PDB file of N, CA and C in Angstrom:
ATOM      1  N   UNK A   1       9.765 -32.546 -47.772  1.00  0.00           N
ATOM      2  CA  UNK A   1       9.383 -31.402 -48.589  1.00  0.00           C
ATOM      3  C   UNK A   1       7.887 -31.104 -48.425  1.00  0.00           C
ATOM      4  N   UNK A   2       7.081 -32.115 -48.121  1.00  0.00           N
ATOM      5  CA  UNK A   2       5.638 -31.913 -47.981  1.00  0.00           C
ATOM      6  C   UNK A   2       5.329 -30.903 -46.879  1.00  0.00           C
ATOM      7  N   UNK A   3       5.996 -31.019 -45.753  1.00  0.00           N
ATOM      8  CA  UNK A   3       5.744 -30.094 -44.639  1.00  0.00           C
ATOM      9  C   UNK A   3       6.127 -28.665 -44.999  1.00  0.00           C
ATOM     10  N   UNK A   4       7.225 -28.507 -45.730  1.00  0.00           N
ATOM     11  CA  UNK A   4       7.643 -27.169 -46.164  1.00  0.00           C
ATOM     12  C   UNK A   4       6.605 -26.566 -47.110  1.00  0.00           C
ATOM     13  N   UNK A   5       6.097 -27.377 -48.021  1.00  0.00           N
ATOM     14  CA  UNK A   5       5.074 -26.903 -48.961  1.00  0.00           C
ATOM     15  C   UNK A   5       3.823 -26.479 -48.196  1.00  0.00           C
ATOM     16  N   UNK A   6       3.419 -27.279 -47.209  1.00  0.00           N
ATOM     17  CA  UNK A   6       2.237 -26.934 -46.406  1.00  0.00           C
ATOM     18  C   UNK A   6       2.416 -25.608 -45.689  1.00  0.00           C
ATOM     19  N   UNK A   7       3.612 -25.353 -45.158  1.00  0.00           N
ATOM     20  CA  UNK A   7       3.879 -24.090 -44.452  1.00  0.00           C
ATOM     21  C   UNK A   7       3.754 -22.902 -45.396  1.00  0.00           C
ATOM     22  N   UNK A   8       4.285 -23.048 -46.605  1.00  0.00           N
ATOM     23  CA  UNK A   8       4.205 -21.949 -47.568  1.00  0.00           C
ATOM     24  C   UNK A   8       2.759 -21.734 -48.010  1.00  0.00           C
ATOM     25  N   UNK A   9       2.019 -22.811 -48.225  1.00  0.00           N
ATOM     26  CA  UNK A   9       0.607 -22.658 -48.602  1.00  0.00           C
ATOM     27  C   UNK A   9      -0.167 -21.954 -47.492  1.00  0.00           C
ATOM     28  N   UNK A  10       0.192 -22.226 -46.240  1.00  0.00           N
ATOM     29  CA  UNK A  10      -0.454 -21.530 -45.121  1.00  0.00           C
ATOM     30  C   UNK A  10      -0.143 -20.036 -45.141  1.00  0.00           C
ATOM     31  N   UNK A  11       1.016 -19.664 -45.701  1.00  0.00           N
ATOM     32  CA  UNK A  11       1.381 -18.246 -45.807  1.00  0.00           C
ATOM     33  C   UNK A  11       0.543 -17.533 -46.879  1.00  0.00           C
ATOM     34  N   UNK A  12       0.263 -18.218 -47.992  1.00  0.00           N
ATOM     35  CA  UNK A  12      -0.485 -17.566 -49.079  1.00  0.00           C
ATOM     36  C   UNK A  12      -1.999 -17.715 -48.916  1.00  0.00           C
ATOM     37  N   UNK A  13      -2.403 -18.640 -48.091  1.00  0.00           N
ATOM     38  CA  UNK A  13      -3.833 -18.934 -47.905  1.00  0.00           C
ATOM     39  C   UNK A  13      -4.665 -17.706 -47.500  1.00  0.00           C
ATOM     40  N   UNK A  14      -4.212 -16.846 -46.566  1.00  0.00           N
ATOM     41  CA  UNK A  14      -5.038 -15.687 -46.186  1.00  0.00           C
ATOM     42  C   UNK A  14      -5.404 -14.770 -47.356  1.00  0.00           C
ATOM     43  N   UNK A  15      -4.502 -14.609 -48.303  1.00  0.00           N
ATOM     44  CA  UNK A  15      -4.803 -13.771 -49.469  1.00  0.00           C
ATOM     45  C   UNK A  15      -5.899 -14.398 -50.312  1.00  0.00           C
ATOM     46  N   UNK A  16      -5.869 -15.709 -50.457  1.00  0.00           N
ATOM     47  CA  UNK A  16      -6.913 -16.398 -51.224  1.00  0.00           C
ATOM     48  C   UNK A  16      -8.244 -16.352 -50.486  1.00  0.00           C
ATOM     49  N   UNK A  17      -8.200 -16.556 -49.181  1.00  0.00           N
ATOM     50  CA  UNK A  17      -9.425 -16.553 -48.378  1.00  0.00           C
ATOM     51  C   UNK A  17     -10.075 -15.172 -48.353  1.00  0.00           C
ATOM     52  N   UNK A  18      -9.268 -14.129 -48.451  1.00  0.00           N
ATOM     53  CA  UNK A  18      -9.810 -12.771 -48.462  1.00  0.00           C
ATOM     54  C   UNK A  18     -10.709 -12.542 -49.678  1.00  0.00           C
ATOM     55  N   UNK A  19     -10.459 -13.298 -50.747  1.00  0.00           N
ATOM     56  CA  UNK A  19     -11.274 -13.190 -51.961  1.00  0.00           C
ATOM     57  C   UNK A  19     -12.304 -14.313 -52.072  1.00  0.00           C
ATOM     58  N   UNK A  20     -12.485 -15.065 -50.995  1.00  0.00           N
ATOM     59  CA  UNK A  20     -13.504 -16.108 -50.981  1.00  0.00           C
ATOM     60  C   UNK A  20     -13.048 -17.455 -51.517  1.00  0.00           C
ATOM     61  N   UNK A  21     -11.746 -17.654 -51.638  1.00  0.00           N
ATOM     62  CA  UNK A  21     -11.235 -18.919 -52.155  1.00  0.00           C
ATOM     63  C   UNK A  21     -10.295 -19.588 -51.176  1.00  0.00           C
ATOM     64  N   UNK A  22      -9.645 -20.634 -51.637  1.00  0.00           N
ATOM     65  CA  UNK A  22      -8.673 -21.358 -50.821  1.00  0.00           C
ATOM     66  C   UNK A  22      -7.904 -22.302 -51.736  1.00  0.00           C
ATOM     67  N   UNK A  23      -6.866 -22.920 -51.166  1.00  0.00           N
ATOM     68  CA  UNK A  23      -6.063 -23.888 -51.902  1.00  0.00           C
ATOM     69  C   UNK A  23      -5.900 -25.130 -51.039  1.00  0.00           C
ATOM     70  N   UNK A  24      -6.003 -26.293 -51.674  1.00  0.00           N
ATOM     71  CA  UNK A  24      -5.813 -27.564 -50.982  1.00  0.00           C
ATOM     72  C   UNK A  24      -4.631 -28.284 -51.616  1.00  0.00           C
ATOM     73  N   UNK A  25      -3.749 -28.813 -50.791  1.00  0.00           N
ATOM     74  CA  UNK A  25      -2.627 -29.604 -51.288  1.00  0.00           C
ATOM     75  C   UNK A  25      -3.123 -31.000 -51.618  1.00  0.00           C
ATOM     76  N   UNK A  26      -2.835 -31.452 -52.839  1.00  0.00           N
ATOM     77  CA  UNK A  26      -3.243 -32.787 -53.267  1.00  0.00           C
ATOM     78  C   UNK A  26      -2.067 -33.747 -53.179  1.00  0.00           C
ATOM     79  N   UNK A  27      -0.902 -33.327 -53.730  1.00  0.00           N
ATOM     80  CA  UNK A  27       0.245 -34.231 -53.786  1.00  0.00           C
ATOM     81  C   UNK A  27       1.524 -33.438 -54.025  1.00  0.00           C
ATOM     82  N   UNK A  28       2.621 -33.945 -53.472  1.00  0.00           N
ATOM     83  CA  UNK A  28       3.953 -33.444 -53.798  1.00  0.00           C
ATOM     84  C   UNK A  28       4.724 -34.645 -54.330  1.00  0.00           C
ATOM     85  N   UNK A  29       5.063 -34.617 -55.614  1.00  0.00           N
ATOM     86  CA  UNK A  29       5.742 -35.766 -56.213  1.00  0.00           C
ATOM     87  C   UNK A  29       7.244 -35.690 -55.963  1.00  0.00           C
ATOM     88  N   UNK A  30       7.909 -36.814 -56.140  1.00  0.00           N
ATOM     89  CA  UNK A  30       9.357 -36.906 -55.917  1.00  0.00           C
ATOM     90  C   UNK A  30      10.139 -36.036 -56.901  1.00  0.00           C
ATOM     91  N   UNK A  31       9.551 -35.751 -58.063  1.00  0.00           N
ATOM     92  CA  UNK A  31      10.256 -34.938 -59.063  1.00  0.00           C
ATOM     93  C   UNK A  31       9.982 -33.441 -58.920  1.00  0.00           C
ATOM     94  N   UNK A  32       9.356 -33.026 -57.820  1.00  0.00           N
ATOM     95  CA  UNK A  32       9.184 -31.606 -57.535  1.00  0.00           C
ATOM     96  C   UNK A  32       7.926 -30.968 -58.076  1.00  0.00           C
ATOM     97  N   UNK A  33       6.960 -31.766 -58.501  1.00  0.00           N
ATOM     98  CA  UNK A  33       5.692 -31.226 -58.989  1.00  0.00           C
ATOM     99  C   UNK A  33       4.690 -31.217 -57.835  1.00  0.00           C
ATOM    100  N   UNK A  34       4.164 -30.039 -57.548  1.00  0.00           N
ATOM    101  CA  UNK A  34       3.185 -29.877 -56.480  1.00  0.00           C
ATOM    102  C   UNK A  34       1.810 -29.776 -57.124  1.00  0.00           C
ATOM    103  N   UNK A  35       0.908 -30.662 -56.718  1.00  0.00           N
ATOM    104  CA  UNK A  35      -0.461 -30.638 -57.244  1.00  0.00           C
ATOM    105  C   UNK A  35      -1.371 -30.047 -56.179  1.00  0.00           C
ATOM    106  N   UNK A  36      -2.126 -29.031 -56.596  1.00  0.00           N
ATOM    107  CA  UNK A  36      -3.046 -28.363 -55.688  1.00  0.00           C
ATOM    108  C   UNK A  36      -4.423 -28.269 -56.331  1.00  0.00           C
ATOM    109  N   UNK A  37      -5.410 -28.011 -55.484  1.00  0.00           N
ATOM    110  CA  UNK A  37      -6.772 -27.785 -55.970  1.00  0.00           C
ATOM    111  C   UNK A  37      -7.221 -26.426 -55.458  1.00  0.00           C
ATOM    112  N   UNK A  38      -7.594 -25.552 -56.374  1.00  0.00           N
ATOM    113  CA  UNK A  38      -8.140 -24.254 -55.999  1.00  0.00           C
ATOM    114  C   UNK A  38      -9.631 -24.438 -55.755  1.00  0.00           C
ATOM    115  N   UNK A  39     -10.114 -23.966 -54.617  1.00  0.00           N
ATOM    116  CA  UNK A  39     -11.509 -24.168 -54.241  1.00  0.00           C
ATOM    117  C   UNK A  39     -12.183 -22.827 -53.942  1.00  0.00           C
ATOM    118  N   UNK A  40     -13.485 -22.872 -53.761  1.00  0.00           N
ATOM    119  CA  UNK A  40     -14.242 -21.654 -53.488  1.00  0.00           C
ATOM    120  C   UNK A  40     -14.236 -20.749 -54.704  1.00  0.00           C
ATOM    121  N   UNK A  41     -14.134 -19.469 -54.466  1.00  0.00           N
ATOM    122  CA  UNK A  41     -14.133 -18.494 -55.561  1.00  0.00           C
ATOM    123  C   UNK A  41     -12.949 -18.701 -56.497  1.00  0.00           C
ATOM    124  N   UNK A  42     -11.842 -19.231 -55.975  1.00  0.00           N
ATOM    125  CA  UNK A  42     -10.648 -19.457 -56.804  1.00  0.00           C
ATOM    126  C   UNK A  42     -10.837 -20.598 -57.794  1.00  0.00           C
ATOM    127  N   UNK A  43     -11.764 -21.495 -57.509  1.00  0.00           N
ATOM    128  CA  UNK A  43     -11.969 -22.652 -58.363  1.00  0.00           C
ATOM    129  C   UNK A  43     -12.498 -22.327 -59.740  1.00  0.00           C
ATOM    130  N   UNK A  44     -13.216 -21.228 -59.879  1.00  0.00           N
ATOM    131  CA  UNK A  44     -13.801 -20.876 -61.177  1.00  0.00           C
ATOM    132  C   UNK A  44     -13.479 -19.454 -61.604  1.00  0.00           C
ATOM    133  N   UNK A  45     -12.549 -18.834 -60.929  1.00  0.00           N
ATOM    134  CA  UNK A  45     -12.162 -17.460 -61.261  1.00  0.00           C
ATOM    135  C   UNK A  45     -11.363 -17.436 -62.570  1.00  0.00           C
ATOM    136  N   UNK A  46     -11.638 -16.474 -63.443  1.00  0.00           N
ATOM    137  CA  UNK A  46     -10.877 -16.393 -64.688  1.00  0.00           C
ATOM    138  C   UNK A  46      -9.393 -16.069 -64.468  1.00  0.00           C
ATOM    139  N   UNK A  47      -9.055 -15.571 -63.301  1.00  0.00           N
ATOM    140  CA  UNK A  47      -7.657 -15.246 -62.994  1.00  0.00           C
ATOM    141  C   UNK A  47      -6.951 -16.379 -62.247  1.00  0.00           C
ATOM    142  N   UNK A  48      -7.596 -17.537 -62.120  1.00  0.00           N
ATOM    143  CA  UNK A  48      -7.021 -18.618 -61.312  1.00  0.00           C
ATOM    144  C   UNK A  48      -5.688 -19.119 -61.845  1.00  0.00           C
ATOM    145  N   UNK A  49      -5.501 -19.125 -63.161  1.00  0.00           N
ATOM    146  CA  UNK A  49      -4.222 -19.555 -63.716  1.00  0.00           C
ATOM    147  C   UNK A  49      -3.112 -18.596 -63.302  1.00  0.00           C
ATOM    148  N   UNK A  50      -3.406 -17.317 -63.331  1.00  0.00           N
ATOM    149  CA  UNK A  50      -2.430 -16.312 -62.915  1.00  0.00           C
ATOM    150  C   UNK A  50      -2.128 -16.459 -61.428  1.00  0.00           C
ATOM    151  N   UNK A  51      -3.157 -16.670 -60.625  1.00  0.00           N
ATOM    152  CA  UNK A  51      -2.962 -16.879 -59.192  1.00  0.00           C
ATOM    153  C   UNK A  51      -2.074 -18.089 -58.951  1.00  0.00           C
ATOM    154  N   UNK A  52      -2.324 -19.153 -59.683  1.00  0.00           N
ATOM    155  CA  UNK A  52      -1.572 -20.387 -59.519  1.00  0.00           C
ATOM    156  C   UNK A  52      -0.106 -20.202 -59.889  1.00  0.00           C
ATOM    157  N   UNK A  53       0.154 -19.643 -61.056  1.00  0.00           N
ATOM    158  CA  UNK A  53       1.526 -19.549 -61.564  1.00  0.00           C
ATOM    159  C   UNK A  53       2.308 -18.375 -60.967  1.00  0.00           C
ATOM    160  N   UNK A  54       1.703 -17.199 -60.933  1.00  0.00           N
ATOM    161  CA  UNK A  54       2.425 -16.006 -60.490  1.00  0.00           C
ATOM    162  C   UNK A  54       2.407 -15.844 -58.966  1.00  0.00           C
ATOM    163  N   UNK A  55       1.461 -16.469 -58.315  1.00  0.00           N
ATOM    164  CA  UNK A  55       1.378 -16.343 -56.864  1.00  0.00           C
ATOM    165  C   UNK A  55       1.892 -17.574 -56.152  1.00  0.00           C
ATOM    166  N   UNK A  56       1.156 -18.658 -56.263  1.00  0.00           N
ATOM    167  CA  UNK A  56       1.471 -19.868 -55.508  1.00  0.00           C
ATOM    168  C   UNK A  56       2.777 -20.502 -55.991  1.00  0.00           C
ATOM    169  N   UNK A  57       2.912 -20.713 -57.306  1.00  0.00           N
ATOM    170  CA  UNK A  57       4.112 -21.365 -57.825  1.00  0.00           C
ATOM    171  C   UNK A  57       5.365 -20.537 -57.546  1.00  0.00           C
ATOM    172  N   UNK A  58       5.290 -19.244 -57.799  1.00  0.00           N
ATOM    173  CA  UNK A  58       6.460 -18.386 -57.581  1.00  0.00           C
ATOM    174  C   UNK A  58       6.905 -18.414 -56.124  1.00  0.00           C
ATOM    175  N   UNK A  59       5.955 -18.336 -55.209  1.00  0.00           N
ATOM    176  CA  UNK A  59       6.275 -18.345 -53.784  1.00  0.00           C
ATOM    177  C   UNK A  59       6.869 -19.687 -53.364  1.00  0.00           C
ATOM    178  N   UNK A  60       6.275 -20.776 -53.839  1.00  0.00           N
ATOM    179  CA  UNK A  60       6.805 -22.101 -53.487  1.00  0.00           C
ATOM    180  C   UNK A  60       8.219 -22.301 -54.022  1.00  0.00           C
ATOM    181  N   UNK A  61       8.473 -21.875 -55.252  1.00  0.00           N
ATOM    182  CA  UNK A  61       9.815 -22.025 -55.827  1.00  0.00           C
ATOM    183  C   UNK A  61      10.848 -21.217 -55.043  1.00  0.00           C
ATOM    184  N   UNK A  62      10.457 -20.038 -54.566  1.00  0.00           N
ATOM    185  CA  UNK A  62      11.371 -19.187 -53.794  1.00  0.00           C
ATOM    186  C   UNK A  62      11.688 -19.795 -52.434  1.00  0.00           C
ATOM    187  N   UNK A  63      10.705 -20.408 -51.796  1.00  0.00           N
ATOM    188  CA  UNK A  63      10.847 -20.805 -50.395  1.00  0.00           C
ATOM    189  C   UNK A  63      11.134 -22.291 -50.171  1.00  0.00           C
ATOM    190  N   UNK A  64      10.852 -23.131 -51.159  1.00  0.00           N
ATOM    191  CA  UNK A  64      11.052 -24.577 -50.975  1.00  0.00           C
ATOM    192  C   UNK A  64      11.971 -25.102 -52.079  1.00  0.00           C
ATOM    193  N   UNK A  65      13.205 -25.429 -51.724  1.00  0.00           N
ATOM    194  CA  UNK A  65      14.122 -25.990 -52.718  1.00  0.00           C
ATOM    195  C   UNK A  65      13.553 -27.319 -53.253  1.00  0.00           C
ATOM    196  N   UNK A  66      13.642 -27.500 -54.535  1.00  0.00           N
ATOM    197  CA  UNK A  66      13.172 -28.748 -55.131  1.00  0.00           C
ATOM    198  C   UNK A  66      11.829 -28.652 -55.815  1.00  0.00           C
ATOM    199  N   UNK A  67      11.078 -27.586 -55.564  1.00  0.00           N
ATOM    200  CA  UNK A  67       9.796 -27.417 -56.258  1.00  0.00           C
ATOM    201  C   UNK A  67      10.082 -26.945 -57.675  1.00  0.00           C
ATOM    202  N   UNK A  68       9.593 -27.714 -58.634  1.00  0.00           N
ATOM    203  CA  UNK A  68       9.828 -27.412 -60.054  1.00  0.00           C
ATOM    204  C   UNK A  68       8.613 -26.748 -60.711  1.00  0.00           C
ATOM    205  N   UNK A  69       7.427 -27.202 -60.296  1.00  0.00           N
ATOM    206  CA  UNK A  69       6.202 -26.725 -60.941  1.00  0.00           C
ATOM    207  C   UNK A  69       5.028 -26.931 -60.004  1.00  0.00           C
ATOM    208  N   UNK A  70       4.009 -26.085 -60.164  1.00  0.00           N
ATOM    209  CA  UNK A  70       2.756 -26.241 -59.436  1.00  0.00           C
ATOM    210  C   UNK A  70       1.659 -26.372 -60.467  1.00  0.00           C
ATOM    211  N   UNK A  71       0.852 -27.419 -60.329  1.00  0.00           N
ATOM    212  CA  UNK A  71      -0.245 -27.644 -61.273  1.00  0.00           C
ATOM    213  C   UNK A  71      -1.558 -27.778 -60.508  1.00  0.00           C
ATOM    214  N   UNK A  72      -2.629 -27.364 -61.155  1.00  0.00           N
ATOM    215  CA  UNK A  72      -3.959 -27.473 -60.561  1.00  0.00           C
ATOM    216  C   UNK A  72      -4.623 -28.747 -61.068  1.00  0.00           C
ATOM    217  N   UNK A  73      -5.262 -29.449 -60.155  1.00  0.00           N
ATOM    218  CA  UNK A  73      -5.958 -30.696 -60.534  1.00  0.00           C
ATOM    219  C   UNK A  73      -7.436 -30.568 -60.250  1.00  0.00           C
TER     220      UNK A  73
END
């Protein structure tokens, strides 16, 4: 599942980079929780929670079976 998550993050990464940010994969747990770190402009943006839940989490849930939640660390 880790490789699938990495592929999907590579798909959403250009949109984050266009705004001066990025996402780093920290961990994919056995229970389907994906831990990521938002960096650059995304790390302190007031919209980062929305980006995380409505963008990254939604896309991962659609494309990778078994992903239950995405959390920022």
